[in-house]
Short mmCIF file of C-alpha atoms in Angstrom, two decimals:
data_model
loop_
_atom_site.label_atom_id
_atom_site.label_comp_id
_atom_site.label_asym_id
_atom_site.label_seq_id
_atom_site.Cartn_x
_atom_site.Cartn_y
_atom_site.Cartn_z
CA MET A 1 -25.52 20.98 -17.58
CA LYS A 2 -23.79 20.19 -20.81
CA ALA A 3 -20.77 18.76 -19.05
CA GLU A 4 -23.01 16.57 -16.92
CA ALA A 5 -24.79 15.17 -19.94
CA LYS A 6 -21.45 14.38 -21.52
CA VAL A 7 -20.29 12.43 -18.48
CA GLU A 8 -23.50 10.44 -18.53
CA VAL A 9 -23.09 9.52 -22.20
CA GLN A 10 -19.50 8.47 -21.60
CA GLU A 11 -20.69 6.31 -18.74
CA LYS A 12 -23.31 4.66 -20.89
CA ILE A 13 -20.92 3.67 -23.62
CA GLY A 14 -18.54 2.52 -20.92
CA GLY A 15 -15.94 5.20 -21.56
CA MET A 16 -13.72 4.99 -18.56
CA ALA A 17 -10.32 6.55 -18.12
CA PHE A 18 -7.56 4.04 -17.46
CA TYR A 19 -4.73 5.10 -15.18
CA PRO A 20 -1.89 2.60 -15.72
CA GLY A 21 0.42 4.09 -13.11
CA CYS A 22 4.16 3.66 -13.23
CA SER A 23 4.41 -0.09 -12.73
CA LEU A 24 2.44 -1.14 -15.75
CA ASP A 25 4.87 0.57 -18.06
CA GLY A 26 7.83 -1.25 -16.52
CA LEU A 27 7.97 -4.20 -14.15
CA GLY A 28 4.25 -4.87 -14.37
CA LYS A 29 4.01 -5.11 -18.15
CA ALA A 30 2.50 -8.58 -17.89
CA TYR A 31 -0.31 -7.09 -15.82
CA GLU A 32 -1.01 -4.42 -18.44
CA LYS A 33 -1.01 -6.82 -21.40
CA SER A 34 -3.16 -9.41 -19.67
CA ALA A 35 -5.55 -6.83 -18.22
CA LYS A 36 -6.04 -5.16 -21.58
CA ALA A 37 -6.65 -8.56 -23.23
CA VAL A 38 -9.19 -9.57 -20.60
CA ILE A 39 -11.19 -6.34 -20.60
CA HIS A 40 -11.14 -6.31 -24.40
CA ASP A 41 -12.60 -9.83 -24.44
CA LEU A 42 -15.28 -8.77 -21.97
CA GLY A 43 -16.17 -5.73 -24.05
CA ILE A 44 -15.19 -3.16 -21.44
CA GLN A 45 -13.85 -0.02 -23.05
CA VAL A 46 -11.24 2.10 -21.39
CA GLU A 47 -9.12 4.91 -22.64
CA ASN A 48 -5.68 5.67 -21.21
CA ILE A 49 -5.25 9.02 -19.51
CA LYS A 50 -2.80 10.79 -21.77
CA ASN A 51 0.21 12.39 -20.16
CA TYR A 52 -0.49 10.87 -16.76
CA ASN A 53 2.12 11.21 -14.04
CA CYS A 54 3.06 9.18 -10.97
CA CYS A 55 0.32 9.29 -8.31
CA GLY A 56 2.82 9.46 -5.47
CA ALA A 57 1.75 6.09 -4.02
CA THR A 58 2.14 6.02 -0.24
CA GLU A 59 5.63 7.50 -0.25
CA VAL A 60 5.07 11.13 -1.18
CA LYS A 61 2.58 11.77 1.58
CA THR A 62 5.20 11.33 4.29
CA VAL A 63 7.37 13.93 2.57
CA ASN A 64 4.79 16.62 1.80
CA TYR A 65 1.01 16.67 2.15
CA ASP A 66 0.23 19.15 -0.63
CA LEU A 67 2.45 17.35 -3.11
CA SER A 68 0.76 14.06 -2.22
CA VAL A 69 -2.61 15.55 -3.20
CA PHE A 70 -1.38 17.58 -6.16
CA LEU A 71 0.21 14.64 -8.05
CA PRO A 72 -2.91 12.40 -8.09
CA ALA A 73 -5.23 15.41 -8.50
CA ARG A 74 -3.48 16.26 -11.77
CA ASN A 75 -4.33 12.80 -13.12
CA LEU A 76 -7.93 13.08 -11.97
CA ALA A 77 -8.27 16.51 -13.56
CA LEU A 78 -6.89 15.11 -16.83
CA ALA A 79 -9.44 12.29 -16.68
CA LYS A 80 -12.23 14.77 -16.08
CA ASN A 81 -11.11 16.76 -19.10
CA MET A 82 -11.45 13.62 -21.19
CA GLY A 83 -15.09 13.54 -20.12
CA SER A 84 -14.68 10.46 -17.96
CA GLY A 85 -16.62 10.09 -14.74
CA VAL A 86 -14.62 7.05 -13.66
CA VAL A 87 -10.91 6.38 -13.38
CA VAL A 88 -9.83 2.75 -13.41
CA ALA A 89 -6.55 1.93 -11.73
CA PRO A 90 -5.05 -1.56 -11.67
CA CYS A 91 -2.87 -0.92 -8.63
CA ASN A 92 -3.96 -0.80 -4.99
CA GLY A 93 -1.48 1.98 -4.24
CA CYS A 94 -2.86 4.12 -7.06
CA VAL A 95 -6.46 3.50 -5.96
CA TYR A 96 -5.49 4.62 -2.47
CA SER A 97 -3.65 7.71 -3.52
CA LEU A 98 -6.21 8.83 -6.13
CA SER A 99 -9.19 8.35 -3.83
CA ARG A 100 -7.32 10.04 -0.99
CA ALA A 101 -6.85 13.09 -3.25
CA ASN A 102 -10.59 13.04 -4.01
CA LYS A 103 -11.37 13.10 -0.32
CA ALA A 104 -8.81 15.82 0.39
CA VAL A 105 -10.26 18.25 -2.15
CA THR A 106 -13.89 17.56 -1.29
CA GLU A 107 -13.67 17.68 2.49
CA ASP A 108 -11.56 20.78 2.92
CA GLU A 109 -12.18 24.07 1.16
CA SER A 110 -8.71 25.50 1.76
CA THR A 111 -7.01 22.34 0.48
CA ARG A 112 -9.13 22.52 -2.68
CA GLN A 113 -8.15 26.12 -3.26
CA ARG A 114 -4.45 25.44 -2.72
CA ILE A 115 -4.50 22.38 -4.99
CA ASN A 116 -6.43 24.20 -7.71
CA GLY A 117 -3.91 27.02 -7.51
CA TYR A 118 -1.10 24.51 -8.15
CA LEU A 119 -3.08 22.81 -10.93
CA GLY A 120 -3.63 26.17 -12.62
CA LYS A 121 0.10 26.90 -12.53
CA ALA A 122 0.79 23.46 -13.99
CA GLY A 123 -1.57 24.18 -16.86
CA VAL A 124 -4.38 21.83 -15.85
CA SER A 125 -7.98 22.83 -15.27
CA SER A 126 -9.24 22.91 -11.71
CA TYR A 127 -10.57 19.81 -10.02
CA ASP A 128 -13.48 19.32 -7.63
CA GLY A 129 -13.16 15.67 -6.60
CA SER A 130 -16.02 14.45 -8.79
CA VAL A 131 -14.29 11.63 -10.69
CA GLU A 132 -14.90 8.22 -9.18
CA VAL A 133 -11.90 5.97 -8.60
CA LYS A 134 -12.27 2.24 -9.11
CA HIS A 135 -9.94 -0.70 -9.02
CA LEU A 136 -9.69 -2.76 -12.20
CA LEU A 137 -11.06 -5.77 -10.31
CA GLU A 138 -14.18 -3.86 -9.25
CA VAL A 139 -14.74 -2.71 -12.82
CA ILE A 140 -14.44 -6.21 -14.25
CA TYR A 141 -16.79 -7.50 -11.56
CA GLN A 142 -19.35 -4.73 -11.95
CA ARG A 143 -19.30 -4.32 -15.73
CA ALA A 144 -18.95 -7.98 -16.67
CA GLY A 145 -19.25 -10.15 -13.59
CA PRO A 146 -18.93 -13.91 -13.05
CA GLN A 147 -21.71 -14.60 -15.56
CA ALA A 148 -19.91 -12.92 -18.46
CA VAL A 149 -16.60 -14.47 -17.41
CA ARG A 150 -18.18 -17.91 -17.48
CA SER A 151 -19.47 -17.37 -20.99
CA HIS A 152 -16.03 -16.29 -22.25
CA VAL A 153 -14.12 -19.24 -20.84
CA LYS A 154 -12.56 -21.35 -23.57
CA LYS A 155 -10.12 -23.25 -21.42
CA PRO A 156 -11.50 -23.67 -17.90
CA LEU A 157 -8.99 -23.54 -15.07
CA SER A 158 -10.32 -26.89 -13.85
CA GLY A 159 -8.29 -28.45 -11.10
CA LEU A 160 -6.25 -25.32 -10.46
CA LYS A 161 -6.29 -24.38 -6.79
CA VAL A 162 -5.91 -20.64 -6.37
CA ALA A 163 -5.32 -18.49 -3.30
CA CYS A 164 -6.64 -14.98 -3.97
CA TYR A 165 -4.46 -12.32 -2.40
CA TYR A 166 -6.05 -8.86 -2.37
CA GLY A 167 -3.54 -6.94 -0.28
CA CYS A 168 -3.89 -3.82 1.78
CA LEU A 169 -5.18 -0.81 -0.03
CA TYR A 170 -7.78 -2.34 -2.37
CA THR A 171 -10.68 -1.53 -0.08
CA ARG A 172 -8.87 0.08 2.79
CA PRO A 173 -9.52 2.56 4.22
CA LYS A 174 -13.25 2.93 3.62
CA VAL A 175 -13.10 6.65 4.32
CA TYR A 176 -11.21 7.02 1.01
CA THR A 177 -12.32 4.09 -1.13
CA GLY A 178 -15.93 3.96 0.01
CA ALA A 179 -15.79 0.17 0.35
CA GLY A 180 -18.62 -1.09 2.48
CA LEU A 181 -20.28 2.33 2.32
CA GLN A 182 -21.18 2.63 -1.37
CA GLU A 183 -22.75 0.41 -3.99
CA GLY A 184 -20.40 -1.39 -6.31
CA LYS A 185 -17.58 -1.79 -3.82
CA ASP A 186 -16.15 -4.98 -2.42
CA ASN A 187 -16.44 -6.03 1.20
CA PRO A 188 -13.55 -4.44 3.07
CA GLU A 189 -12.99 -7.25 5.58
CA HIS A 190 -13.92 -10.19 3.34
CA PRO A 191 -13.33 -9.18 -0.28
CA HIS A 192 -14.66 -11.79 -2.71
CA TYR A 193 -14.70 -10.28 -6.22
CA MET A 194 -11.53 -12.09 -7.32
CA ASP A 195 -12.70 -15.35 -5.74
CA ASP A 196 -15.98 -15.16 -7.67
CA LEU A 197 -14.35 -14.28 -11.01
CA LEU A 198 -11.72 -17.02 -10.82
CA GLU A 199 -14.32 -19.54 -9.70
CA ALA A 200 -16.37 -18.56 -12.74
CA ALA A 201 -13.26 -19.25 -14.83
CA GLY A 202 -13.27 -22.79 -13.49
CA ALA A 203 -10.62 -22.57 -10.81
CA THR A 204 -10.99 -23.92 -7.29
CA VAL A 205 -10.55 -21.03 -4.90
CA VAL A 206 -9.11 -22.12 -1.58
CA ASP A 207 -10.13 -20.68 1.77
CA PHE A 208 -7.34 -18.19 2.27
CA SER A 209 -7.06 -16.33 5.57
CA ALA A 210 -4.20 -14.08 4.44
CA LYS A 211 -6.34 -12.38 1.77
CA THR A 212 -5.98 -8.86 3.05
CA ILE A 213 -2.89 -8.96 5.24
CA CYS A 214 -0.02 -6.64 4.45
CA CYS A 215 2.80 -7.85 2.18
CA GLY A 216 5.22 -5.26 3.56
CA GLY A 217 5.44 -3.70 0.12
CA GLY A 218 5.36 -0.20 1.57
CA HIS A 219 8.82 -0.88 2.93
CA ALA A 220 9.80 -3.50 0.37
CA VAL A 221 13.43 -2.38 0.31
CA ALA A 222 13.62 -0.03 3.29
CA ASP A 223 12.60 -2.60 5.91
CA ARG A 224 13.70 -6.00 4.63
CA GLU A 225 12.87 -7.90 7.80
CA VAL A 226 9.22 -6.86 7.61
CA SER A 227 8.63 -7.30 3.90
CA LEU A 228 10.35 -10.69 3.93
CA GLY A 229 8.37 -11.85 6.95
CA PHE A 230 5.00 -10.83 5.54
CA SER A 231 5.72 -12.23 2.06
CA ALA A 232 6.72 -15.54 3.63
CA ALA A 233 3.56 -15.52 5.77
CA ILE A 234 1.36 -15.05 2.71
CA LEU A 235 3.04 -17.86 0.74
CA ASN A 236 3.04 -20.11 3.80
CA GLU A 237 -0.67 -19.58 4.36
CA ALA A 238 -1.42 -20.19 0.67
CA THR A 239 0.51 -23.46 0.85
CA ARG A 240 -1.24 -24.49 4.06
CA ALA A 241 -4.60 -23.81 2.39
CA GLY A 242 -3.57 -26.17 -0.42
CA ALA A 243 -3.17 -23.63 -3.22
CA ASP A 244 -1.21 -24.35 -6.42
CA VAL A 245 -0.78 -20.68 -7.24
CA VAL A 246 -1.27 -17.28 -5.61
CA SER A 247 -3.31 -14.75 -7.57
CA THR A 248 -2.56 -11.05 -7.08
CA MET A 249 -4.06 -7.74 -8.13
CA CYS A 250 -1.47 -5.14 -7.14
CA PRO A 251 1.83 -4.76 -9.01
CA LEU A 252 3.67 -3.61 -5.90
CA GLY A 253 2.54 -6.55 -3.79
CA HIS A 254 3.15 -8.93 -6.67
CA ILE A 255 6.71 -7.80 -7.29
CA ASN A 256 7.45 -7.58 -3.58
CA ILE A 257 6.43 -11.19 -2.96
CA GLU A 258 8.17 -12.45 -6.09
CA THR A 259 11.51 -10.76 -5.48
CA ASN A 260 11.47 -11.99 -1.88
CA ILE A 261 11.17 -15.61 -2.99
CA PRO A 262 14.94 -16.37 -3.29
CA LYS A 263 15.48 -15.17 0.28
CA ILE A 264 12.37 -17.01 1.51
CA ILE A 265 13.71 -20.24 0.02
CA GLU A 266 17.04 -19.61 1.71
CA GLN A 267 15.42 -18.98 5.10
CA TYR A 268 12.37 -21.22 5.15
CA GLY A 269 12.91 -23.72 2.36
CA ASP A 270 11.04 -24.02 -0.92
CA ALA A 271 8.16 -26.12 0.42
CA ILE A 272 6.15 -22.99 1.26
CA VAL A 273 6.75 -21.21 -2.04
CA ARG A 274 4.03 -21.03 -4.66
CA PRO A 275 4.15 -19.26 -8.04
CA VAL A 276 2.55 -15.83 -8.04
CA MET A 277 0.51 -14.44 -10.94
CA TYR A 278 -1.84 -11.57 -11.67
CA PHE A 279 -5.55 -12.48 -11.67
CA THR A 280 -5.75 -11.12 -15.21
CA GLN A 281 -3.08 -13.59 -16.33
CA LEU A 282 -5.23 -16.43 -14.98
CA LEU A 283 -8.40 -15.03 -16.57
CA GLY A 284 -6.48 -14.52 -19.82
CA VAL A 285 -5.39 -18.16 -19.89
CA ALA A 286 -8.98 -19.21 -19.21
CA PHE A 287 -10.17 -17.01 -22.08
CA GLY A 288 -7.95 -18.96 -24.45
CA HIS A 289 -4.90 -16.71 -24.59
CA SER A 290 -1.56 -18.45 -24.64
CA ARG A 291 0.86 -18.31 -21.75
CA LYS A 292 3.02 -16.13 -23.95
CA ASP A 293 0.16 -13.70 -24.64
CA VAL A 294 -0.36 -13.04 -20.96
CA ARG A 295 3.42 -12.89 -20.46
CA LEU A 296 3.64 -15.56 -17.76
CA ALA A 297 7.38 -15.79 -18.44
CA ASP A 298 7.73 -12.25 -17.07
CA ASN A 299 7.00 -13.46 -13.56
CA PHE A 300 9.99 -14.06 -11.30
CA SER A 301 8.32 -16.93 -9.47
CA GLY A 302 8.42 -19.61 -12.16
CA ALA A 303 4.76 -19.07 -13.03
CA ASP A 304 5.24 -20.10 -16.65
CA THR A 305 6.78 -23.50 -15.95
CA ALA A 306 4.32 -24.11 -13.14
CA MET A 307 1.30 -23.44 -15.36
CA HIS A 308 2.83 -25.58 -18.10
CA ARG A 309 3.34 -28.40 -15.64
CA LEU A 310 -0.26 -28.04 -14.44
CA GLY A 311 -1.40 -28.47 -18.03
CA PHE A 312 -2.29 -24.92 -19.10
CA MET B 1 -0.27 -9.13 39.78
CA PRO B 2 -0.40 -9.91 36.04
CA ILE B 3 0.58 -6.80 34.11
CA HIS B 4 -1.30 -5.88 30.99
CA GLU B 5 0.95 -4.64 28.10
CA LYS B 6 4.08 -5.25 30.15
CA ASN B 7 6.20 -4.13 27.20
CA LEU B 8 5.06 -0.54 27.77
CA VAL B 9 6.73 -0.49 31.19
CA ASP B 10 10.42 0.38 31.37
CA LYS B 11 12.41 -2.73 32.20
CA ASP B 12 14.11 -1.10 35.19
CA ARG B 13 10.74 -0.31 36.74
CA LEU B 14 9.60 -3.92 36.64
CA LEU B 15 10.26 -5.60 39.93
CA VAL B 16 10.23 -9.35 39.56
CA LYS B 17 10.65 -11.49 42.64
CA GLU B 18 12.05 -14.94 42.05
CA GLU B 19 10.02 -16.29 44.92
CA ALA B 20 7.09 -14.66 46.62
CA LYS B 21 5.31 -16.08 49.63
CA LEU B 22 2.25 -14.50 51.21
CA ASP B 23 1.28 -15.96 54.55
CA GLY B 24 3.19 -19.08 53.68
CA LEU B 25 1.37 -19.38 50.32
CA ASP B 26 3.48 -19.50 47.17
CA VAL B 27 2.41 -16.62 44.91
CA SER B 28 5.43 -16.51 42.61
CA GLY B 29 5.17 -16.50 38.84
CA GLN B 30 2.95 -13.79 37.33
CA TRP B 31 1.90 -12.70 40.79
CA SER B 32 5.39 -11.79 41.87
CA THR B 33 5.79 -8.90 39.37
CA PHE B 34 5.35 -5.32 40.47
CA ILE B 35 5.79 -1.93 38.86
CA GLU B 36 7.76 0.73 40.60
CA GLN B 37 5.61 3.83 40.83
CA ARG B 38 6.49 7.00 38.98
CA ILE B 39 4.97 10.44 38.61
CA LEU B 40 5.01 12.29 35.31
CA GLY B 41 4.20 15.97 35.43
CA ASP B 42 6.16 17.34 32.57
CA TYR B 43 3.51 17.68 29.89
CA SER B 44 3.62 19.93 26.86
CA THR B 45 0.65 20.85 24.73
CA ASP B 46 2.95 21.55 21.77
CA VAL B 47 2.81 18.02 20.39
CA LEU B 48 -0.97 17.82 20.14
CA ASP B 49 -1.23 21.38 18.81
CA ALA B 50 1.36 20.69 16.13
CA VAL B 51 -0.04 17.31 15.04
CA ALA B 52 -3.68 18.45 15.08
CA SER B 53 -2.82 21.46 12.94
CA THR B 54 -1.52 19.33 10.04
CA PRO B 55 -4.04 18.08 7.44
CA ALA B 56 -2.74 14.54 7.90
CA GLY B 57 -2.85 14.64 11.69
CA LYS B 58 -6.03 16.60 12.33
CA THR B 59 -8.10 13.54 13.28
CA ILE B 60 -5.90 12.85 16.33
CA VAL B 61 -8.36 14.80 18.47
CA ASN B 62 -11.07 12.18 17.90
CA CYS B 63 -9.13 9.32 19.48
CA TRP B 64 -10.70 7.82 22.60
CA GLN B 65 -7.99 5.23 23.21
CA CYS B 66 -9.96 2.04 22.56
CA GLY B 67 -6.93 0.34 21.02
CA THR B 68 -8.76 -1.15 18.00
CA CYS B 69 -6.00 0.19 15.76
CA THR B 70 -3.32 -1.61 17.72
CA ALA B 71 -5.28 -4.86 18.00
CA GLY B 72 -5.23 -5.17 14.20
CA CYS B 73 -1.92 -3.41 13.52
CA CYS B 74 0.21 -5.67 11.35
CA MET B 75 3.45 -4.38 12.86
CA HIS B 76 2.19 -4.87 16.42
CA THR B 77 0.27 -8.10 16.04
CA ASP B 78 1.44 -9.98 12.94
CA PHE B 79 5.07 -8.93 12.96
CA GLY B 80 5.05 -8.96 16.75
CA LEU B 81 6.87 -5.70 17.37
CA ARG B 82 5.07 -4.90 20.63
CA GLU B 83 6.82 -1.57 21.00
CA PHE B 84 4.99 -0.43 17.87
CA ASN B 85 1.75 0.66 19.50
CA PRO B 86 -0.21 3.32 17.57
CA ARG B 87 -2.71 3.77 20.41
CA TYR B 88 0.14 4.58 22.79
CA PHE B 89 1.82 6.94 20.31
CA ILE B 90 -1.44 8.88 20.07
CA TYR B 91 -1.88 8.79 23.85
CA LEU B 92 1.58 10.22 24.41
CA ALA B 93 1.07 12.87 21.74
CA GLN B 94 -2.32 13.86 23.15
CA LYS B 95 -0.90 14.07 26.64
CA GLY B 96 2.29 15.73 25.52
CA ALA B 97 4.60 13.30 27.31
CA GLU B 98 7.60 14.26 25.23
CA ASP B 99 10.23 12.23 27.07
CA GLU B 100 8.15 9.07 26.78
CA LEU B 101 7.47 9.72 23.10
CA LYS B 102 11.19 10.14 22.39
CA LYS B 103 11.77 6.55 23.46
CA TYR B 104 9.81 5.34 20.44
CA ALA B 105 11.98 7.08 17.85
CA PRO B 106 13.67 3.76 16.95
CA VAL B 107 10.36 2.06 16.01
CA ILE B 108 7.75 4.66 15.00
CA TRP B 109 8.96 4.79 11.38
CA ARG B 110 8.22 1.13 10.76
CA CYS B 111 4.51 1.53 9.90
CA VAL B 112 3.99 -0.07 6.47
CA THR B 113 0.83 1.90 5.64
CA CYS B 114 -1.52 -1.09 5.46
CA ASN B 115 -4.36 1.13 6.74
CA LYS B 116 -6.11 -1.55 8.75
CA CYS B 117 -6.17 0.91 11.65
CA VAL B 118 -7.87 3.64 9.61
CA GLU B 119 -10.37 1.10 8.26
CA ARG B 120 -11.40 -0.11 11.70
CA CYS B 121 -11.21 3.01 13.86
CA PRO B 122 -14.71 3.61 15.28
CA LYS B 123 -13.99 7.30 15.77
CA GLY B 124 -12.76 8.14 12.30
CA VAL B 125 -9.16 8.71 13.33
CA ARG B 126 -6.88 8.27 10.32
CA VAL B 127 -4.40 6.51 12.55
CA GLU B 128 -1.79 5.73 9.93
CA GLU B 129 -1.56 9.35 8.83
CA VAL B 130 -1.64 10.57 12.43
CA VAL B 131 1.26 8.27 13.32
CA HIS B 132 3.24 9.55 10.34
CA SER B 133 2.39 13.08 11.41
CA ILE B 134 3.68 12.38 14.94
CA GLU B 135 6.81 10.94 13.37
CA GLY B 136 7.19 14.08 11.27
CA TYR B 137 6.87 16.22 14.41
CA MET B 138 9.50 14.14 16.20
CA ARG B 139 11.86 14.56 13.28
CA SER B 140 11.25 18.30 13.08
CA LYS B 141 12.18 18.55 16.77
CA GLY B 142 15.40 16.65 16.17
CA TRP B 143 14.31 13.75 18.41
CA MET B 144 15.05 11.36 15.60
CA GLY B 145 17.14 11.54 12.47
CA ASP B 146 16.27 10.20 9.07
CA THR B 147 15.33 6.53 8.85
CA PRO B 148 15.61 3.87 6.13
CA ALA B 149 11.97 4.60 5.23
CA SER B 150 12.33 8.37 5.14
CA ARG B 151 15.46 8.06 3.00
CA TRP B 152 13.48 5.80 0.65
CA ASP B 153 10.59 8.26 0.50
CA GLU B 154 12.91 11.18 -0.22
CA ALA B 155 14.59 9.18 -2.98
CA PHE B 156 11.16 8.25 -4.33
CA VAL B 157 10.13 11.90 -4.61
CA LYS B 158 13.43 12.84 -6.22
CA ASN B 159 13.15 10.02 -8.74
CA THR B 160 9.52 10.78 -9.58
CA LEU B 161 10.11 14.47 -10.07
CA GLN B 162 12.79 13.83 -12.70
CA THR B 163 10.40 12.67 -15.41
CA GLY B 164 6.99 12.58 -13.76
CA VAL B 165 6.96 8.80 -13.75
CA LEU B 166 8.66 6.62 -11.18
CA ASP B 167 11.50 4.49 -12.46
CA GLU B 168 11.40 1.76 -9.83
CA LEU B 169 14.57 0.07 -11.09
CA ALA B 170 16.68 3.23 -10.92
CA LEU B 171 15.22 4.02 -7.50
CA THR B 172 15.99 0.56 -6.14
CA ARG B 173 19.46 0.51 -7.64
CA SER B 174 20.49 3.87 -6.20
CA TYR B 175 18.90 3.19 -2.81
CA VAL B 176 20.43 -0.26 -2.49
CA SER B 177 23.92 0.94 -3.32
CA ARG B 178 23.68 3.90 -0.95
CA GLU B 179 22.34 1.80 1.92
CA LYS B 180 24.78 -1.02 1.11
CA LEU B 181 22.13 -3.73 1.35
CA ALA B 182 24.14 -6.92 1.04
CA GLU B 183 21.09 -8.89 0.00
CA PHE B 184 20.75 -6.97 -3.24
CA ASN B 185 24.28 -7.72 -4.30
CA ASN B 186 25.57 -7.44 -7.83
CA ARG B 187 24.61 -11.03 -8.54
CA PHE B 188 20.98 -10.44 -7.55
CA MET B 189 20.70 -7.19 -9.48
CA LEU B 190 22.37 -8.69 -12.54
CA ARG B 191 20.02 -11.67 -12.54
CA MET B 192 17.07 -9.35 -12.26
CA ALA B 193 18.35 -7.04 -15.00
CA LEU B 194 18.96 -9.99 -17.35
CA LYS B 195 15.40 -11.19 -16.85
CA LEU B 196 14.06 -7.71 -17.52
CA VAL B 197 16.11 -7.30 -20.67
CA ARG B 198 14.98 -10.71 -21.89
CA THR B 199 11.32 -9.81 -21.33
CA GLY B 200 11.68 -6.29 -22.74
CA ARG B 201 11.01 -4.40 -19.56
CA ILE B 202 13.93 -2.00 -19.33
CA ARG B 203 12.46 1.47 -19.52
CA THR B 204 14.14 2.80 -22.60
CA GLY B 205 13.16 3.41 -26.16
CA PRO B 206 10.36 5.32 -27.82
CA LEU B 207 7.54 3.19 -26.40
CA ARG B 208 8.18 4.23 -22.84
CA HIS B 209 5.62 6.55 -21.27
CA ARG B 210 6.69 10.18 -21.08
CA VAL B 211 4.87 13.11 -19.53
CA LYS B 212 4.77 15.91 -22.06
CA GLY B 213 5.42 19.33 -20.60
CA TRP B 214 6.57 17.82 -17.31
CA GLU B 215 9.05 20.66 -16.69
CA LYS B 216 6.17 23.00 -15.96
CA VAL B 217 4.56 20.56 -13.52
CA ARG B 218 7.94 19.88 -11.92
CA ASP B 219 8.41 23.59 -11.24
CA VAL B 220 5.10 23.63 -9.37
CA ALA B 221 6.09 20.49 -7.45
CA LYS B 222 9.41 22.07 -6.49
CA GLU B 223 7.59 25.20 -5.40
CA ILE B 224 5.34 23.09 -3.16
CA LEU B 225 8.36 21.33 -1.66
CA GLU B 226 10.22 24.57 -1.07
CA GLY B 227 7.20 26.34 0.35
CA GLY B 228 6.81 23.46 2.77
CA GLY B 229 3.27 22.82 1.58
CA GLU B 230 0.96 21.82 4.39
CA GLY B 231 2.26 19.18 6.74
#
């Protein structure tokens, strides 16, 4: 009873646990800085999960099932100990793996017992699958929304044509993420949260049919032919739709597309290439942060010079 | 007659006639292709039993072969690798046609885990996990060796277990040099490293995230790996 009341209070003051994952501490630093700036501006409070570990992404589960549930479950148990009812993850892979662990421990009694046994040995309290997992984009949309974004815009992204790329595991599969089944989740086949937020920031969002196709990031290095082909397809479609930039929301997809660009230019020419940036970098610029604040120079795809050229 | 999913038929069983005339009427083209008949009787229930008993593969029993997974599969449809057919993998596993299944060892590992199949399956089959479970069974039987993806996944686990947090640069560097990927040559890696140094993203120094007491968690993780875990 007491614990429940505590969770409710945390929810009310907006106390959510933030799970940065591995990327945001390394390659995706621009995503972390810009995301933190944007949610701070919008008055959304999050607290980092202390001592978090890698969630195992989609790789660990092909090696060992129990390990692929244990790693994310440890993070969720830590979040629960903080009194948080919600974990916010900025990465599609993390959202997938954390919500998959939730499902695994709630749907199967023997899995829960095994995992709790491991958690006990690792010195973490047991976990029952009760912490909700949300993507950063969903949280910004639900807690602030287009209205609040509009009121925070200092430098509208007028004239900027954006293709919003959501990627695979943001809403998929619904059996884990609850998209399309629960309140407060994006549409799994036609996600629109990023479109709405960037439109509110003044950008023109182009009709982009490659929104949810795969970028090949799961095999970014292991299967070059596939990841190169899909990355090229996404950029090509963004170009065809008339976009100036591609906006992303997953560090893996972002880095996969960006690091493929030199090879794409070599194979298909540079006419189909567009700079790639995190949606929080675009929102950050619209909220009046400088290009340096949102670390546009971090991007491998010439995002900084492109935004400068476009007058931002 | 026109043959649906012709790629699923062995090439040597496809009989194509250059010219076919029926009662003086030219019926060549699509209509001149025939399949040589064959009879398969060598089924084993082991495959289905093994896959259905894993937590990842348990939903295989729900499949009713509608093919929705394959219609949206990004490897099958977008990438155009017709041999990558999750519906057929499940069919062969359910039926226990081991010899047929073995033929797909060269392609079954290429699933990129986009989960469109799981999203759309009307019967709640977690296709992507089932396919990986079938792949795991095939590997355990020695029908296929390790693959670029399985070597990556193993390296991923090894890297993660060192400190509790993935170091994607170290993982990429070691994988690329072991696999001798020409594309990620020294020039590419150096350019990337320079950029990362310039933007302060090399994972060193006191600011980097560390998992306190990771040794204890790592011991549990190693125990899970050694005990085989489930699946």
